[in-house]
mmCIF file of C-alpha atoms in Angstrom:
data_model
loop_
_atom_site.group_PDB
_atom_site.id
_atom_site.type_symbol
_atom_site.label_atom_id
_atom_site.label_comp_id
_atom_site.label_asym_id
_atom_site.label_seq_id
_atom_site.Cartn_x
_atom_site.Cartn_y
_atom_site.Cartn_z
ATOM 1 C CA UNK C 1 0.003 0.005 0.001
ATOM 2 C CA UNK C 2 1.435 3.340 -1.052
ATOM 3 C CA UNK C 3 0.506 6.131 1.348
ATOM 4 C CA UNK C 4 2.204 8.931 -0.513
ATOM 5 C CA UNK C 5 2.963 8.648 -4.205
ATOM 6 C CA UNK C 6 5.553 11.430 -4.249
ATOM 7 C CA UNK C 7 7.515 9.824 -1.385
ATOM 8 C CA UNK C 8 7.250 6.461 -3.128
ATOM 9 C CA UNK C 9 8.490 7.728 -6.498
ATOM 10 C CA UNK C 10 11.201 9.962 -5.014
ATOM 11 C CA UNK C 11 12.497 7.169 -2.747
ATOM 12 C CA UNK C 12 11.768 9.036 0.496
ATOM 13 C CA UNK C 13 11.571 6.717 3.513
ATOM 14 C CA UNK C 14 10.099 7.420 6.957
ATOM 15 C CA UNK C 15 12.536 9.171 9.289
ATOM 16 C CA UNK C 16 14.954 10.143 6.510
ATOM 17 C CA UNK C 17 16.187 13.738 6.073
ATOM 18 C CA UNK C 18 13.822 14.284 3.147
ATOM 19 C CA UNK C 19 10.921 12.887 5.131
ATOM 20 C CA UNK C 20 11.629 15.473 7.839
ATOM 21 C CA UNK C 21 12.004 18.143 5.179
ATOM 22 C CA UNK C 22 8.602 17.351 3.666
ATOM 23 C CA UNK C 23 7.082 17.413 7.145
ATOM 24 C CA UNK C 24 7.893 21.137 7.225
ATOM 25 C CA UNK C 25 5.247 21.712 4.537
ATOM 26 C CA UNK C 26 2.515 19.395 5.838
ATOM 27 C CA UNK C 27 -0.298 21.006 3.858
ATOM 28 C CA UNK C 28 1.517 20.696 0.560
ATOM 29 C CA UNK C 29 2.400 17.094 1.267
ATOM 30 C CA UNK C 30 -1.071 16.040 2.408
ATOM 31 C CA UNK C 31 -2.930 17.837 -0.347
ATOM 32 C CA UNK C 32 -0.649 16.799 -3.202
ATOM 33 C CA UNK C 33 -1.621 13.262 -2.188
ATOM 34 C CA UNK C 34 -5.286 14.216 -1.796
ATOM 35 C CA UNK C 35 -5.171 15.645 -5.304
ATOM 36 C CA UNK C 36 -3.892 12.304 -6.543
ATOM 37 C CA UNK C 37 -6.652 10.496 -4.625
ATOM 38 C CA UNK C 38 -9.367 12.839 -5.894
ATOM 39 C CA UNK C 39 -8.180 12.298 -9.461
ATOM 40 C CA UNK C 40 -7.597 8.534 -9.380
ATOM 41 C CA UNK C 41 -10.122 7.264 -6.838
ATOM 42 C CA UNK C 42 -12.917 9.812 -7.212
ATOM 43 C CA UNK C 43 -16.253 9.465 -5.442
ATOM 44 C CA UNK C 44 -17.956 9.773 -8.804
ATOM 45 C CA UNK C 45 -16.361 8.668 -12.065
ATOM 46 C CA UNK C 46 -19.393 9.239 -14.295
ATOM 47 C CA UNK C 47 -17.791 12.170 -16.153
ATOM 48 C CA UNK C 48 -14.348 10.595 -16.608
ATOM 49 C CA UNK C 49 -14.068 6.824 -16.077
ATOM 50 C CA UNK C 50 -11.302 5.209 -14.041
ATOM 51 C CA UNK C 51 -9.887 3.529 -17.143
ATOM 52 C CA UNK C 52 -9.797 6.876 -18.960
ATOM 53 C CA UNK C 53 -7.963 8.462 -16.013
ATOM 54 C CA UNK C 54 -5.353 5.706 -15.883
ATOM 55 C CA UNK C 55 -4.910 5.660 -19.661
ATOM 56 C CA UNK C 56 -4.371 9.432 -19.836
ATOM 57 C CA UNK C 57 -2.003 9.303 -16.860
ATOM 58 C CA UNK C 58 0.037 6.497 -18.445
ATOM 59 C CA UNK C 59 0.285 8.559 -21.647
ATOM 60 C CA UNK C 60 1.256 11.789 -19.841
ATOM 61 C CA UNK C 61 3.800 10.037 -17.610
ATOM 62 C CA UNK C 62 5.286 8.307 -20.659
ATOM 63 C CA UNK C 63 5.712 11.645 -22.430
ATOM 64 C CA UNK C 64 7.866 12.850 -19.518
ATOM 65 C CA UNK C 65 10.419 10.089 -20.191
ATOM 66 C CA UNK C 66 11.122 9.209 -16.572
ATOM 67 C CA UNK C 67 11.269 5.387 -16.556
ATOM 68 C CA UNK C 68 10.214 4.893 -12.952
ATOM 69 C CA UNK C 69 7.266 7.275 -13.024
ATOM 70 C CA UNK C 70 6.165 5.973 -16.417
ATOM 71 C CA UNK C 71 6.191 2.391 -15.058
ATOM 72 C CA UNK C 72 4.172 3.396 -12.019
ATOM 73 C CA UNK C 73 1.336 4.735 -14.174
ATOM 74 C CA UNK C 74 1.664 2.034 -16.849
ATOM 75 C CA UNK C 75 1.282 -0.610 -14.124
ATOM 76 C CA UNK C 76 -1.875 1.058 -12.848
ATOM 77 C CA UNK C 77 -3.357 0.970 -16.333
ATOM 78 C CA UNK C 78 -2.225 -2.620 -16.909
ATOM 79 C CA UNK C 79 -4.076 -3.649 -13.775
ATOM 80 C CA UNK C 80 -7.318 -2.010 -14.831
ATOM 81 C CA UNK C 81 -7.200 -2.497 -18.590
ATOM 82 C CA UNK C 82 -4.308 -4.655 -19.805
ATOM 83 C CA UNK C 83 -5.544 -4.500 -23.392
ATOM 84 C CA UNK C 84 -5.165 -0.750 -23.564
ATOM 85 C CA UNK C 85 -1.539 -0.505 -22.445
ATOM 86 C CA UNK C 86 -0.048 -1.531 -25.794
ATOM 87 C CA UNK C 87 -2.081 1.119 -27.596
ATOM 88 C CA UNK C 88 -0.970 3.743 -25.077
ATOM 89 C CA UNK C 89 2.688 2.757 -25.483
ATOM 90 C CA UNK C 90 2.404 3.201 -29.229
ATOM 91 C CA UNK C 91 0.941 6.683 -28.687
ATOM 92 C CA UNK C 92 3.763 7.619 -26.286
ATOM 93 C CA UNK C 93 6.181 6.717 -29.051
ATOM 94 C CA UNK C 94 4.242 8.787 -31.580
ATOM 95 C CA UNK C 95 4.095 11.775 -29.230
ATOM 96 C CA UNK C 96 7.685 11.780 -28.027
ATOM 97 C CA UNK C 97 9.366 15.191 -28.185
ATOM 98 C CA UNK C 98 10.806 17.902 -25.936
ATOM 99 C CA UNK C 99 9.119 21.072 -24.719
ATOM 100 C CA UNK C 100 7.795 23.557 -23.903
ATOM 101 C CA UNK C 101 7.288 25.059 -27.352
ATOM 102 C CA UNK C 102 4.465 26.620 -29.316
ATOM 103 C CA UNK C 103 3.564 29.577 -31.472
ATOM 104 C CA UNK C 104 2.190 32.833 -30.130
ATOM 105 C CA UNK C 105 -0.526 34.659 -32.132
ATOM 106 C CA UNK C 106 0.680 36.080 -35.475
ATOM 107 C CA UNK C 107 1.369 39.790 -35.392
ATOM 108 C CA UNK C 108 1.099 39.875 -31.588
ATOM 109 C CA UNK C 109 3.787 41.180 -29.245
ATOM 110 C CA UNK C 110 5.196 37.702 -28.595
ATOM 111 C CA UNK C 111 5.184 36.412 -32.186
ATOM 112 C CA UNK C 112 8.983 36.677 -32.372
ATOM 113 C CA UNK C 113 9.226 34.073 -29.598
ATOM 114 C CA UNK C 114 7.165 31.508 -31.503
ATOM 115 C CA UNK C 115 8.770 28.082 -31.454
ATOM 116 C CA UNK C 116 7.387 25.456 -33.823
ATOM 117 C CA UNK C 117 7.187 21.821 -32.788
ATOM 118 C CA UNK C 118 5.342 18.525 -33.135
ATOM 119 C CA UNK C 119 1.548 18.739 -33.360
ATOM 120 C CA UNK C 120 0.708 15.213 -32.262
ATOM 121 C CA UNK C 121 -2.332 13.422 -33.620
ATOM 122 C CA UNK C 122 -3.293 9.995 -32.299
ATOM 123 C CA UNK C 123 -1.464 7.356 -34.330
ATOM 124 C CA UNK C 124 -4.139 4.686 -33.967
ATOM 125 C CA UNK C 125 -7.325 6.489 -32.942
ATOM 126 C CA UNK C 126 -9.417 3.360 -33.542
ATOM 127 C CA UNK C 127 -7.483 1.520 -30.818
ATOM 128 C CA UNK C 128 -8.174 4.308 -28.332
ATOM 129 C CA UNK C 129 -11.751 5.156 -29.232
ATOM 130 C CA UNK C 130 -13.113 8.598 -30.028
ATOM 131 C CA UNK C 131 -13.066 9.948 -26.468
ATOM 132 C CA UNK C 132 -9.560 8.837 -25.561
ATOM 133 C CA UNK C 133 -8.060 9.820 -28.921
ATOM 134 C CA UNK C 134 -9.341 13.372 -28.377
ATOM 135 C CA UNK C 135 -8.179 13.337 -24.744
ATOM 136 C CA UNK C 136 -4.666 12.208 -25.725
ATOM 137 C CA UNK C 137 -4.369 14.966 -28.326
ATOM 138 C CA UNK C 138 -5.456 17.497 -25.729
ATOM 139 C CA UNK C 139 -3.108 16.052 -23.109
ATOM 140 C CA UNK C 140 -0.184 16.332 -25.522
ATOM 141 C CA UNK C 141 -1.089 19.958 -26.187
ATOM 142 C CA UNK C 142 -1.167 20.664 -22.451
ATOM 143 C CA UNK C 143 2.111 18.886 -21.720
ATOM 144 C CA UNK C 144 4.232 20.384 -24.503
ATOM 145 C CA UNK C 145 2.663 23.541 -25.915
ATOM 146 C CA UNK C 146 0.015 24.860 -23.526
ATOM 147 C CA UNK C 147 0.594 28.399 -24.830
ATOM 148 C CA UNK C 148 -1.077 27.290 -28.084
ATOM 149 C CA UNK C 149 -4.322 26.184 -26.423
ATOM 150 C CA UNK C 150 -7.365 27.887 -27.980
ATOM 151 C CA UNK C 151 -11.102 27.774 -27.393
ATOM 152 C CA UNK C 152 -11.460 25.477 -30.413
ATOM 153 C CA UNK C 153 -9.441 22.791 -28.633
ATOM 154 C CA UNK C 154 -12.232 22.531 -26.074
ATOM 155 C CA UNK C 155 -14.808 22.311 -28.867
ATOM 156 C CA UNK C 156 -12.896 19.293 -30.215
ATOM 157 C CA UNK C 157 -13.174 17.616 -26.819
ATOM 158 C CA UNK C 158 -16.888 18.428 -26.615
ATOM 159 C CA UNK C 159 -17.463 16.874 -30.053
ATOM 160 C CA UNK C 160 -15.754 13.698 -28.803
ATOM 161 C CA UNK C 161 -18.244 13.499 -25.939
ATOM 162 C CA UNK C 162 -16.438 15.282 -23.109
ATOM 163 C CA UNK C 163 -18.776 17.369 -20.925
ATOM 164 C CA UNK C 164 -17.696 20.706 -19.438
ATOM 165 C CA UNK C 165 -17.186 19.045 -16.059
ATOM 166 C CA UNK C 166 -15.210 16.218 -17.668
ATOM 167 C CA UNK C 167 -12.969 18.761 -19.423
ATOM 168 C CA UNK C 168 -12.188 20.405 -16.081
ATOM 169 C CA UNK C 169 -11.273 17.028 -14.566
ATOM 170 C CA UNK C 170 -9.206 16.056 -17.603
ATOM 171 C CA UNK C 171 -7.336 19.379 -17.456
ATOM 172 C CA UNK C 172 -6.683 18.971 -13.748
ATOM 173 C CA UNK C 173 -5.452 15.428 -14.284
ATOM 174 C CA UNK C 174 -2.898 16.375 -16.923
ATOM 175 C CA UNK C 175 -1.828 19.574 -15.164
ATOM 176 C CA UNK C 176 -1.512 17.865 -11.771
ATOM 177 C CA UNK C 177 0.770 15.216 -13.274
ATOM 178 C CA UNK C 178 3.060 17.895 -14.712
ATOM 179 C CA UNK C 179 3.395 19.140 -11.099
ATOM 180 C CA UNK C 180 3.799 15.780 -9.412
ATOM 181 C CA UNK C 181 6.429 14.532 -11.876
ATOM 182 C CA UNK C 182 8.533 17.681 -11.373
ATOM 183 C CA UNK C 183 8.309 17.534 -7.589
ATOM 184 C CA UNK C 184 9.499 13.918 -7.717
ATOM 185 C CA UNK C 185 12.393 14.801 -10.014
ATOM 186 C CA UNK C 186 13.445 17.703 -7.805
ATOM 187 C CA UNK C 187 13.165 15.864 -4.480
ATOM 188 C CA UNK C 188 15.057 12.889 -5.849
ATOM 189 C CA UNK C 189 18.030 15.094 -6.663
ATOM 190 C CA UNK C 190 17.824 16.779 -3.295
ATOM 191 C CA UNK C 191 17.741 13.383 -1.565
ATOM 192 C CA UNK C 192 20.806 12.157 -3.452
ATOM 193 C CA UNK C 193 22.717 15.321 -2.664
ATOM 194 C CA UNK C 194 21.628 15.561 0.952
ATOM 195 C CA UNK C 195 24.669 15.701 3.226
ATOM 196 C CA UNK C 196 22.887 14.336 6.283
ATOM 197 C CA UNK H 1 -3.441 39.316 -26.738
ATOM 198 C CA UNK H 2 -1.062 41.386 -24.678
ATOM 199 C CA UNK H 3 2.636 40.742 -24.131
ATOM 200 C CA UNK H 4 3.999 39.923 -20.689
ATOM 201 C CA UNK H 5 3.060 42.662 -18.240
ATOM 202 C CA UNK H 6 2.739 43.485 -14.556
ATOM 203 C CA UNK H 7 -0.572 45.214 -15.272
ATOM 204 C CA UNK H 8 -3.752 43.808 -13.767
ATOM 205 C CA UNK H 9 -5.492 41.615 -16.348
ATOM 206 C CA UNK H 10 -8.849 39.889 -16.415
ATOM 207 C CA UNK H 11 -9.406 36.255 -17.385
ATOM 208 C CA UNK H 12 -12.401 34.880 -19.305
ATOM 209 C CA UNK H 13 -13.289 31.200 -19.220
ATOM 210 C CA UNK H 14 -14.115 29.245 -22.385
ATOM 211 C CA UNK H 15 -16.475 26.948 -20.485
ATOM 212 C CA UNK H 16 -19.368 27.935 -18.261
ATOM 213 C CA UNK H 17 -18.343 28.370 -14.618
ATOM 214 C CA UNK H 18 -20.834 27.355 -11.953
ATOM 215 C CA UNK H 19 -23.315 30.106 -11.154
ATOM 216 C CA UNK H 20 -23.904 31.497 -7.668
ATOM 217 C CA UNK H 21 -27.158 29.489 -7.519
ATOM 218 C CA UNK H 22 -25.328 26.242 -8.174
ATOM 219 C CA UNK H 23 -22.859 26.616 -5.312
ATOM 220 C CA UNK H 24 -23.390 24.196 -2.448
ATOM 221 C CA UNK H 25 -21.556 24.045 0.881
ATOM 222 C CA UNK H 26 -19.195 21.544 -0.705
ATOM 223 C CA UNK H 27 -18.292 24.058 -3.408
ATOM 224 C CA UNK H 28 -17.668 26.814 -0.859
ATOM 225 C CA UNK H 29 -15.414 24.457 1.072
ATOM 226 C CA UNK H 30 -13.552 23.674 -2.147
ATOM 227 C CA UNK H 31 -12.984 27.365 -2.805
ATOM 228 C CA UNK H 32 -11.344 27.587 0.681
ATOM 229 C CA UNK H 33 -11.504 31.397 0.628
ATOM 230 C CA UNK H 34 -15.043 32.690 -0.023
ATOM 231 C CA UNK H 35 -13.646 35.646 -1.977
ATOM 232 C CA UNK H 36 -12.697 33.141 -4.662
ATOM 233 C CA UNK H 37 -16.428 32.730 -5.428
ATOM 234 C CA UNK H 38 -16.083 36.036 -7.325
ATOM 235 C CA UNK H 39 -13.528 34.528 -9.714
ATOM 236 C CA UNK H 40 -14.726 32.850 -12.941
ATOM 237 C CA UNK H 41 -11.538 30.736 -12.855
ATOM 238 C CA UNK H 42 -12.271 29.213 -9.467
ATOM 239 C CA UNK H 43 -15.983 28.886 -10.261
ATOM 240 C CA UNK H 44 -15.054 26.886 -13.345
ATOM 241 C CA UNK H 45 -12.668 24.636 -11.398
ATOM 242 C CA UNK H 46 -15.452 24.139 -8.839
ATOM 243 C CA UNK H 47 -17.000 21.739 -11.349
ATOM 244 C CA UNK H 48 -14.631 19.221 -9.744
ATOM 245 C CA UNK H 49 -14.721 20.396 -6.124
ATOM 246 C CA UNK H 50 -12.569 17.648 -4.573
ATOM 247 C CA UNK H 51 -9.651 18.356 -6.873
ATOM 248 C CA UNK H 52 -10.072 22.119 -6.511
ATOM 249 C CA UNK H 53 -10.027 21.835 -2.721
ATOM 250 C CA UNK H 54 -6.858 19.742 -2.660
ATOM 251 C CA UNK H 55 -5.190 21.926 -5.282
ATOM 252 C CA UNK H 56 -5.967 25.128 -3.364
ATOM 253 C CA UNK H 57 -4.632 23.699 -0.088
ATOM 254 C CA UNK H 58 -1.447 22.600 -1.861
ATOM 255 C CA UNK H 59 -1.039 26.075 -3.363
ATOM 256 C CA UNK H 60 -1.544 27.815 -0.013
ATOM 257 C CA UNK H 61 1.117 25.794 1.823
ATOM 258 C CA UNK H 62 3.670 26.114 -0.993
ATOM 259 C CA UNK H 63 3.334 29.905 -1.256
ATOM 260 C CA UNK H 64 2.194 31.112 2.172
ATOM 261 C CA UNK H 65 3.825 28.793 4.719
ATOM 262 C CA UNK H 66 6.153 31.301 6.368
ATOM 263 C CA UNK H 67 8.040 28.778 8.544
ATOM 264 C CA UNK H 68 11.549 29.583 7.163
ATOM 265 C CA UNK H 69 12.640 28.202 3.796
ATOM 266 C CA UNK H 70 12.548 30.342 0.662
ATOM 267 C CA UNK H 71 11.375 33.956 1.187
ATOM 268 C CA UNK H 72 7.994 34.789 -0.328
ATOM 269 C CA UNK H 73 9.531 37.086 -2.969
ATOM 270 C CA UNK H 74 11.625 34.235 -4.397
ATOM 271 C CA UNK H 75 8.689 31.789 -4.324
ATOM 272 C CA UNK H 76 6.812 34.334 -6.437
ATOM 273 C CA UNK H 77 9.858 34.732 -8.657
ATOM 274 C CA UNK H 78 9.866 30.974 -9.326
ATOM 275 C CA UNK H 79 6.158 31.211 -10.223
ATOM 276 C CA UNK H 80 6.862 34.139 -12.552
ATOM 277 C CA UNK H 81 9.837 32.513 -14.273
ATOM 278 C CA UNK H 82 7.889 29.289 -14.820
ATOM 279 C CA UNK H 83 4.940 31.222 -16.248
ATOM 280 C CA UNK H 84 7.259 33.262 -18.482
ATOM 281 C CA UNK H 85 8.848 30.077 -19.871
ATOM 282 C CA UNK H 86 5.553 28.249 -20.383
ATOM 283 C CA UNK H 87 3.952 31.313 -21.955
ATOM 284 C CA UNK H 88 1.211 32.057 -19.403
ATOM 285 C CA UNK H 89 0.725 35.820 -19.650
ATOM 286 C CA UNK H 90 -2.026 35.875 -17.021
ATOM 287 C CA UNK H 91 -0.169 33.883 -14.328
ATOM 288 C CA UNK H 92 3.011 35.856 -15.015
ATOM 289 C CA UNK H 93 1.178 39.169 -14.540
ATOM 290 C CA UNK H 94 -0.201 38.202 -11.121
ATOM 291 C CA UNK H 95 2.988 36.691 -9.732
ATOM 292 C CA UNK H 96 5.285 39.302 -11.245
ATOM 293 C CA UNK H 97 3.350 41.890 -9.241
ATOM 294 C CA UNK H 98 3.781 39.792 -6.077
ATOM 295 C CA UNK H 99 7.479 39.191 -6.772
ATOM 296 C CA UNK H 100 8.070 42.905 -7.358
ATOM 297 C CA UNK H 101 6.096 43.880 -4.270
ATOM 298 C CA UNK H 102 7.778 41.479 -1.827
ATOM 299 C CA UNK H 103 11.289 41.989 -3.206
ATOM 300 C CA UNK H 104 10.974 45.744 -3.847
ATOM 301 C CA UNK H 105 12.724 44.959 -7.133
ATOM 302 C CA UNK H 106 10.005 45.544 -9.774
ATOM 303 C CA UNK H 107 12.631 46.500 -12.386
ATOM 304 C CA UNK H 108 14.362 43.129 -12.111
ATOM 305 C CA UNK H 109 10.966 41.457 -12.472
ATOM 306 C CA UNK H 110 10.104 43.625 -15.457
ATOM 307 C CA UNK H 111 13.362 42.642 -17.158
ATOM 308 C CA UNK H 112 12.374 38.969 -16.760
ATOM 309 C CA UNK H 113 9.011 39.741 -18.405
ATOM 310 C CA UNK H 114 10.463 41.931 -21.184
ATOM 311 C CA UNK H 115 13.558 39.983 -22.165
ATOM 312 C CA UNK H 116 12.637 36.505 -20.982
ATOM 313 C CA UNK H 117 14.120 33.945 -18.633
ATOM 314 C CA UNK H 118 17.658 34.486 -19.996
ATOM 315 C CA UNK H 119 17.714 38.196 -19.045
ATOM 316 C CA UNK H 120 20.484 39.090 -16.582
ATOM 317 C CA UNK H 121 19.662 38.528 -12.885
ATOM 318 C CA UNK H 122 21.918 38.549 -9.894
ATOM 319 C CA UNK H 123 22.815 35.954 -7.270
ATOM 320 C CA UNK H 124 19.894 34.045 -5.798
ATOM 321 C CA UNK H 125 17.545 35.275 -8.518
ATOM 322 C CA UNK H 126 19.742 33.821 -11.240
ATOM 323 C CA UNK H 127 19.772 30.421 -9.483
ATOM 324 C CA UNK H 128 15.993 30.453 -8.836
ATOM 325 C CA UNK H 129 15.135 31.446 -12.417
ATOM 326 C CA UNK H 130 17.478 28.838 -13.898
ATOM 327 C CA UNK H 131 16.139 26.075 -11.659
ATOM 328 C CA UNK H 132 12.532 27.011 -12.492
ATOM 329 C CA UNK H 133 13.231 27.048 -16.229
ATOM 330 C CA UNK H 134 14.996 23.664 -16.071
ATOM 331 C CA UNK H 135 11.997 22.205 -14.227
ATOM 332 C CA UNK H 136 9.586 23.612 -16.818
ATOM 333 C CA UNK H 137 11.166 21.500 -19.559
ATOM 334 C CA UNK H 138 9.580 18.196 -20.591
ATOM 335 C CA UNK H 139 11.415 15.963 -19.900
ATOM 336 C CA UNK H 140 12.813 18.029 -17.054
ATOM 337 C CA UNK H 141 16.350 19.394 -17.312
ATOM 338 C CA UNK H 142 16.763 19.973 -13.594
ATOM 339 C CA UNK H 143 20.143 18.583 -12.563
ATOM 340 C CA UNK H 144 22.777 18.545 -9.799
ATOM 341 C CA UNK H 145 24.192 21.784 -11.205
ATOM 342 C CA UNK H 146 20.924 23.578 -10.400
ATOM 343 C CA UNK H 147 20.922 22.254 -6.840
ATOM 344 C CA UNK H 148 24.567 23.287 -6.494
ATOM 345 C CA UNK H 149 23.833 26.802 -7.772
ATOM 346 C CA UNK H 150 20.949 27.175 -5.311
ATOM 347 C CA UNK H 151 23.199 26.004 -2.460
ATOM 348 C CA UNK H 152 25.959 28.375 -3.579
ATOM 349 C CA UNK H 153 23.401 31.187 -3.431
ATOM 350 C CA UNK H 154 22.883 30.351 0.243
ATOM 351 C CA UNK H 155 19.686 28.285 0.093
ATOM 352 C CA UNK H 156 19.329 25.401 2.549
ATOM 353 C CA UNK H 157 17.488 22.179 1.680
ATOM 354 C CA UNK H 158 14.100 23.528 2.782
ATOM 355 C CA UNK H 159 14.553 26.643 0.635
ATOM 356 C CA UNK H 160 15.601 24.486 -2.339
ATOM 357 C CA UNK H 161 12.556 22.276 -1.780
ATOM 358 C CA UNK H 162 10.396 25.414 -1.716
ATOM 359 C CA UNK H 163 11.924 26.500 -5.025
ATOM 360 C CA UNK H 164 11.157 23.118 -6.547
ATOM 361 C CA UNK H 165 7.573 23.165 -5.255
ATOM 362 C CA UNK H 166 6.829 26.754 -6.305
ATOM 363 C CA UNK H 167 8.161 26.135 -9.819
ATOM 364 C CA UNK H 168 6.492 22.719 -10.126
ATOM 365 C CA UNK H 169 3.164 24.107 -8.936
ATOM 366 C CA UNK H 170 3.115 26.691 -11.682
ATOM 367 C CA UNK H 171 3.372 23.967 -14.270
ATOM 368 C CA UNK H 172 0.001 22.879 -12.899
ATOM 369 C CA UNK H 173 -1.487 26.393 -12.701
ATOM 370 C CA UNK H 174 -0.210 27.576 -16.095
ATOM 371 C CA UNK H 175 -1.797 24.645 -17.899
ATOM 372 C CA UNK H 176 -5.209 25.319 -16.383
ATOM 373 C CA UNK H 177 -5.072 29.056 -17.026
ATOM 374 C CA UNK H 178 -3.807 28.646 -20.589
ATOM 375 C CA UNK H 179 -6.250 25.952 -21.678
ATOM 376 C CA UNK H 180 -9.533 26.834 -19.964
ATOM 377 C CA UNK H 181 -9.757 30.499 -20.917
ATOM 378 C CA UNK H 182 -7.771 33.590 -21.859
ATOM 379 C CA UNK H 183 -6.539 36.865 -20.402
ATOM 380 C CA UNK H 184 -8.391 40.079 -21.125
ATOM 381 C CA UNK H 185 -7.209 43.668 -20.912
ATOM 382 C CA UNK H 186 -9.827 44.689 -18.378
ATOM 383 C CA UNK H 187 -9.253 44.105 -14.678
ATOM 384 C CA UNK H 188 -10.968 40.936 -13.462
ATOM 385 C CA UNK H 189 -14.525 41.089 -12.214
#
């Protein structure tokens, strides 16, 4: 049983210097975990199913190219829907790139900072289904080029069957993971370099 | 769309926020601070109240826990640098104002907004901006050299952890702000 996913992934054990360090920010620690719980074991999954949550998380974690974190989320998906994992792995391969990038509006004050990059489309949308294919494309946008997000991107999700409430949950899921993965990466380095 | 600025901007959602009539006690609890019920951003996030509640509590401890660690000005600087790198004009405007206010160095903040994350900064600010930018990359580029630079600038482990958390949190916030609506020139309602 994992009590705290960030501790688990960052290799922080009870009583260690990093454990004591995290105890100095008890609200952040408790509520980062509560965010995970609210996203992955929600009271109500009628807007976004558990399989959808785990599939999107496995995709997002895979895009971050951290083997341990990617395995953690891939294993969760494999447990719930083993058939879907292969399709997700193929999409991670199709979506692999480095970010953040993205164009700013033409003629606007930031246009000179525009930075072109991959605009991922689901490689095998039939394997994912309409809803997940749209969710993966949106997740990729959020992970790598959020500055390009436009109102029309939400229309595309709506056409694929995502309700307004589901879009909020989906956005939180992807955005939360971009936080959690970075906290893990940072704390891991701090743990390795900790003198005590 | 405006460029990066310390001016007060508004933010308009692309999806319908909850209306005042729809708010239950659970929603008010999720908003944590009742004043947030005036914000279309928080009223939109209230569509998933459990996540909003946990997110808000995480935010509050990372930025407002004053038990030593990184000073508030530098936590806000990490938020600003992250937002500048990710391209979130709205988040950058809010946290640039905070960073300038708490540090009394609005010109240094303005240079970050005008010239970008590579603009010259001194000492601790250089280390905090560089660490935040490295963490904003996907996959992350945060390495031992960033930890070493933060230590050399005088930060202890708690302050470095605060830097990591403040920067990481804005990867969360930027993606919500950028994808669920857009900044407007008018001050927020």
